[in-house]
Tab-separated table of C-alpha atoms in Angstrom:
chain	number	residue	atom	x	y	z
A	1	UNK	CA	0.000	0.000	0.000
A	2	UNK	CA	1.502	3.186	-0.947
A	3	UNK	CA	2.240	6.114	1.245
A	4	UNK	CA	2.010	9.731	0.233
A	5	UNK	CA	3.606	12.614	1.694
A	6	UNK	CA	3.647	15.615	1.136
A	7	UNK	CA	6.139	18.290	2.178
A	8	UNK	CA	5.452	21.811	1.798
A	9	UNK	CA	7.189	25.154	2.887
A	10	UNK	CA	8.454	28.695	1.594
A	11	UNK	CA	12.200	28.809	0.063
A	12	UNK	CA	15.005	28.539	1.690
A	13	UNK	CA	13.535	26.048	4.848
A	14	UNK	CA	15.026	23.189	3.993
A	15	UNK	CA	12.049	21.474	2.190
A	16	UNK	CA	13.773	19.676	-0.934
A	17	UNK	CA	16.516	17.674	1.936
A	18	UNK	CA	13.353	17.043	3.727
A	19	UNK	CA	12.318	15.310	1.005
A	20	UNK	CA	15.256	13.941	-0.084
A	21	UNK	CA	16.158	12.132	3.550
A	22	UNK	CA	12.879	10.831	3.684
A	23	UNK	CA	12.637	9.768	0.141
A	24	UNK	CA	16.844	7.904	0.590
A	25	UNK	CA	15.586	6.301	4.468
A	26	UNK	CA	12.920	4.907	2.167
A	27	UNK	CA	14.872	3.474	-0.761
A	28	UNK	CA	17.598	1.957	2.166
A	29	UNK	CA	14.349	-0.329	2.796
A	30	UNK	CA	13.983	-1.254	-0.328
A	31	UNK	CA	10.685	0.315	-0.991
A	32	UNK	CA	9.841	2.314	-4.022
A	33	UNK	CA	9.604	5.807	-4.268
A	34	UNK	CA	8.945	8.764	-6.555
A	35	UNK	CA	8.898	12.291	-5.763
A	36	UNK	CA	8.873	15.673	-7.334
A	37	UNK	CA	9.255	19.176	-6.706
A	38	UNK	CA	7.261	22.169	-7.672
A	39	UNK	CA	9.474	25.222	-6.633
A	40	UNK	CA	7.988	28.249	-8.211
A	41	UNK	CA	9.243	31.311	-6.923
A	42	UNK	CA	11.306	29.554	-3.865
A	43	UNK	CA	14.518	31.986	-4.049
A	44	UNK	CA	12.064	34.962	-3.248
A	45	UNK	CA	10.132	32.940	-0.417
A	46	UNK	CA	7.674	31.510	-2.904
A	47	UNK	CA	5.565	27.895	-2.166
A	48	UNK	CA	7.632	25.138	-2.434
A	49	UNK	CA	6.531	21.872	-2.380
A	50	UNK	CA	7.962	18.357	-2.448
A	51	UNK	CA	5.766	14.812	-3.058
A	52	UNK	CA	6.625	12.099	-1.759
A	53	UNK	CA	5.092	8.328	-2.922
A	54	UNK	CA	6.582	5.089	-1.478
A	55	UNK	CA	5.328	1.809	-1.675
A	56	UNK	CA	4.973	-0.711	-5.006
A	57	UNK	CA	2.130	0.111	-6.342
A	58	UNK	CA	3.126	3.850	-7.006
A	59	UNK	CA	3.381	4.995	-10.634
A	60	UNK	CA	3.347	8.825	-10.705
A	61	UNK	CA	5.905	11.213	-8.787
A	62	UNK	CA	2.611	13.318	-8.158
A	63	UNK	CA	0.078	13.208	-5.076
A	64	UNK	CA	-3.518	13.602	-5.813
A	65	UNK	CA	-5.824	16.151	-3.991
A	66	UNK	CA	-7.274	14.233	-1.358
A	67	UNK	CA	-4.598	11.465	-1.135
A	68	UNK	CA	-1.728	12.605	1.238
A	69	UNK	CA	-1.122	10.582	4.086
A	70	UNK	CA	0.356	13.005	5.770
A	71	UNK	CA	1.220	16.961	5.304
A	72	UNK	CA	4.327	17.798	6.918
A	73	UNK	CA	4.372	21.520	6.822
A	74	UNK	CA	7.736	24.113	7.453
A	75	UNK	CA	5.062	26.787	7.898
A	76	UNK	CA	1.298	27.126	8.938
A	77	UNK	CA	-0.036	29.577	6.417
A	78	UNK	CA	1.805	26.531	3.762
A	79	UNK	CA	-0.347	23.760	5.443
A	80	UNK	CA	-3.451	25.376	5.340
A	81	UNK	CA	-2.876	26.266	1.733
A	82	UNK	CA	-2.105	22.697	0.629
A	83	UNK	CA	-4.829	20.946	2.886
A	84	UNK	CA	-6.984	20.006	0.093
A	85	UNK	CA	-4.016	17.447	-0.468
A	86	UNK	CA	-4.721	15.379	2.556
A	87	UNK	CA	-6.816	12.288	2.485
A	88	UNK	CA	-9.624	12.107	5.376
A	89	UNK	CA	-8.013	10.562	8.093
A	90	UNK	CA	-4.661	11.724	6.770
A	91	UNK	CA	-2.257	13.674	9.674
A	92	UNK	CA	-0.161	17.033	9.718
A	93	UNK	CA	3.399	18.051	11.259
A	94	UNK	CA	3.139	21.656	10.934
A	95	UNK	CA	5.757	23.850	12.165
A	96	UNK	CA	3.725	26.661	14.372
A	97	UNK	CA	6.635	29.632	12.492
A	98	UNK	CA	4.399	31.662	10.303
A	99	UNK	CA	6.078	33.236	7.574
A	100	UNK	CA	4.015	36.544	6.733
A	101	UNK	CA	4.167	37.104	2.855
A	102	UNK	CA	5.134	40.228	1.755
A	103	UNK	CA	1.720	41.125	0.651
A	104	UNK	CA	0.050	40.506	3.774
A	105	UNK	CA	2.502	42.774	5.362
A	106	UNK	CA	1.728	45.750	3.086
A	107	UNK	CA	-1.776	45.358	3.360
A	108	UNK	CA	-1.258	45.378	7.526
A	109	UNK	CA	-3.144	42.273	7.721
A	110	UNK	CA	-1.441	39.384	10.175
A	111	UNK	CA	-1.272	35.935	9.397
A	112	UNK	CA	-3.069	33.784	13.282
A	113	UNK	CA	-1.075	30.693	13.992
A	114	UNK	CA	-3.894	29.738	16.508
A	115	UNK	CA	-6.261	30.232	14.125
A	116	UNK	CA	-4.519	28.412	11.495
A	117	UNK	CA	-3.704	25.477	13.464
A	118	UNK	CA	-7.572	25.073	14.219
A	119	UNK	CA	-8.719	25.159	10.512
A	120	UNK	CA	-5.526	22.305	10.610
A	121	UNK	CA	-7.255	20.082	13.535
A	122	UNK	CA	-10.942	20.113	11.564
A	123	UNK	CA	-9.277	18.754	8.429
A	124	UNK	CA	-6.910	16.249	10.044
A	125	UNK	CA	-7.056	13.490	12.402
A	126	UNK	CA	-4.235	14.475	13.458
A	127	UNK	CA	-2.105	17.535	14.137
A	128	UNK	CA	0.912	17.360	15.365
A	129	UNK	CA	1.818	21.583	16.148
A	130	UNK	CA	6.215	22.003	16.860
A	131	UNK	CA	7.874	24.868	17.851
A	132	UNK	CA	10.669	24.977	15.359
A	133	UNK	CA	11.789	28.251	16.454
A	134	UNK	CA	12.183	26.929	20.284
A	135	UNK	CA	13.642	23.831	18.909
A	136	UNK	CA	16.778	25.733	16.708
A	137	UNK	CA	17.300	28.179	19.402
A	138	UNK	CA	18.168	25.397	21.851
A	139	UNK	CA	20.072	23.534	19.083
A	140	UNK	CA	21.795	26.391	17.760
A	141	UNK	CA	20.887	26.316	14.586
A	142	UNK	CA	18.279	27.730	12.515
A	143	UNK	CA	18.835	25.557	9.741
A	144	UNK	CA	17.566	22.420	10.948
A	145	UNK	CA	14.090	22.918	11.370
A	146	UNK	CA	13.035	20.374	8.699
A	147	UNK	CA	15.129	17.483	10.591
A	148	UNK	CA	13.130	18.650	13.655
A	149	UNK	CA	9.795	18.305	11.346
A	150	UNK	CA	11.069	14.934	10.081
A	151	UNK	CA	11.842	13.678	13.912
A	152	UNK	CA	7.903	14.774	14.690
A	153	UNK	CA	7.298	12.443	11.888
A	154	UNK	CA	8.722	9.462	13.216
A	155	UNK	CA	6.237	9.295	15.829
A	156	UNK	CA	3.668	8.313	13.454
A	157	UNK	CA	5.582	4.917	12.431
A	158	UNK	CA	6.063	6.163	8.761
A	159	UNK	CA	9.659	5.977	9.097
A	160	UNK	CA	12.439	5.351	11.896
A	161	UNK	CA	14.894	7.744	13.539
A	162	UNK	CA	17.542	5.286	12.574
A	163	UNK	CA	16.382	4.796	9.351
A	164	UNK	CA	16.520	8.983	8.877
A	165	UNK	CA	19.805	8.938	10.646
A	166	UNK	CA	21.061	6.790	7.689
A	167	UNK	CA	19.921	8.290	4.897
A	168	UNK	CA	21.699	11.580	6.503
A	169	UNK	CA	24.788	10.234	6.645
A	170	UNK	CA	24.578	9.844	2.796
A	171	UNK	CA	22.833	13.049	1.859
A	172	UNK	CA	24.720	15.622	4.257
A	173	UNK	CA	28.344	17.086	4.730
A	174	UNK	CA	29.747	14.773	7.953
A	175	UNK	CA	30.800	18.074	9.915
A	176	UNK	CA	27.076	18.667	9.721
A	177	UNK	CA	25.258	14.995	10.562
A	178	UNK	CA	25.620	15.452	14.022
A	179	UNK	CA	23.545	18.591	14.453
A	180	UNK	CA	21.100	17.275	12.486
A	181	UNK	CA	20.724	13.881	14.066
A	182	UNK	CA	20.455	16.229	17.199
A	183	UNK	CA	17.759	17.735	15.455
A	184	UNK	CA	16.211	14.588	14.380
A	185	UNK	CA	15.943	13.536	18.038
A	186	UNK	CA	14.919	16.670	19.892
């Protein structure tokens, strides 16, 4: 039975590794996966967003609205916006960061994580709300946010911290795979 993921962000947040460590940890098992990227406008803080399909009986790199497992999102305005994706039943990791988009900000309108991350619990079964900002402060690092997001993950059963902790150690510079296997277990 296939699984579907679906990672989704803003540029620069680490979304494509994400993808990339869950998509290797998977292969290592010896399951099949596809997965794609639609960046957009990612180098200017633009959507990005990363499928993820693993099991046999996958055929397209591309998740169907309504069909995601699971939504893991970098930012709350980006889960909200990519809902439609998840099956019923289907779970989010959503960082609570909001990112406000430059529009919003000229307008003087605010983006509500509270309010977002309610809309989040009617459409899920499941919503798993981290504080990525608390977690890189006390890691020292803001760049690991999506191994922190990937760690929340692993308490679903979809994938192992050892299995993530592998995949790192083929995807990412060694003088960095310890801070991110920190991040992986905080």
């Amino acid at each position: 039975m296939a699984k579907n993921i679906l990672i989704c962000g803003v540029g620069g947040q680490g979304t494509v590794l994400a993808a990339k460590v869950l998509s290797q940890a998977a292969i290592s098992k010896g399951e099949r996966v596809l997965s794609a990227e639609t960046i957009g406008m990612a180098q200017r803080g633009g959507s990005v967003t990363s499928h993820v399909r693993i099991g046999q009986d996958v055929f397209s790199p591309l998740i169907s609205k309504g069909q995601a497992d699971m939504i893991i999102a970098f930012e709350a305005a980006e889960a909200v916006r990519n809902i439609d994706f998840l099956k019923e039943g289907g779970m989010v990791i959503v960082s609570k960061k909001i990112v406000q988009p430059v529009t919003a900000s000229l307008t003087g309108k605010a983006f509500d994580q509270d309010i977002m991350i309610k809309h989040l619990e009617k459409c899920a079964s499941q919503v798993i709300a981290v504080d990525t900002d608390e977690a890189c402060r006390k890691l020292g690092s803001s760049k690991v946010a999506n191994m922190v997001l990937l760690g929340a993950a692993t308490k679903t059963n979809l994938i192992s911290r050892e299995e993530l902790k592998n995949a790192l150690k083929l995807l990412v510079k060694p003088e960095f795979y310890e801070l991110n296997v920190r991040a992986i277990e905080y």
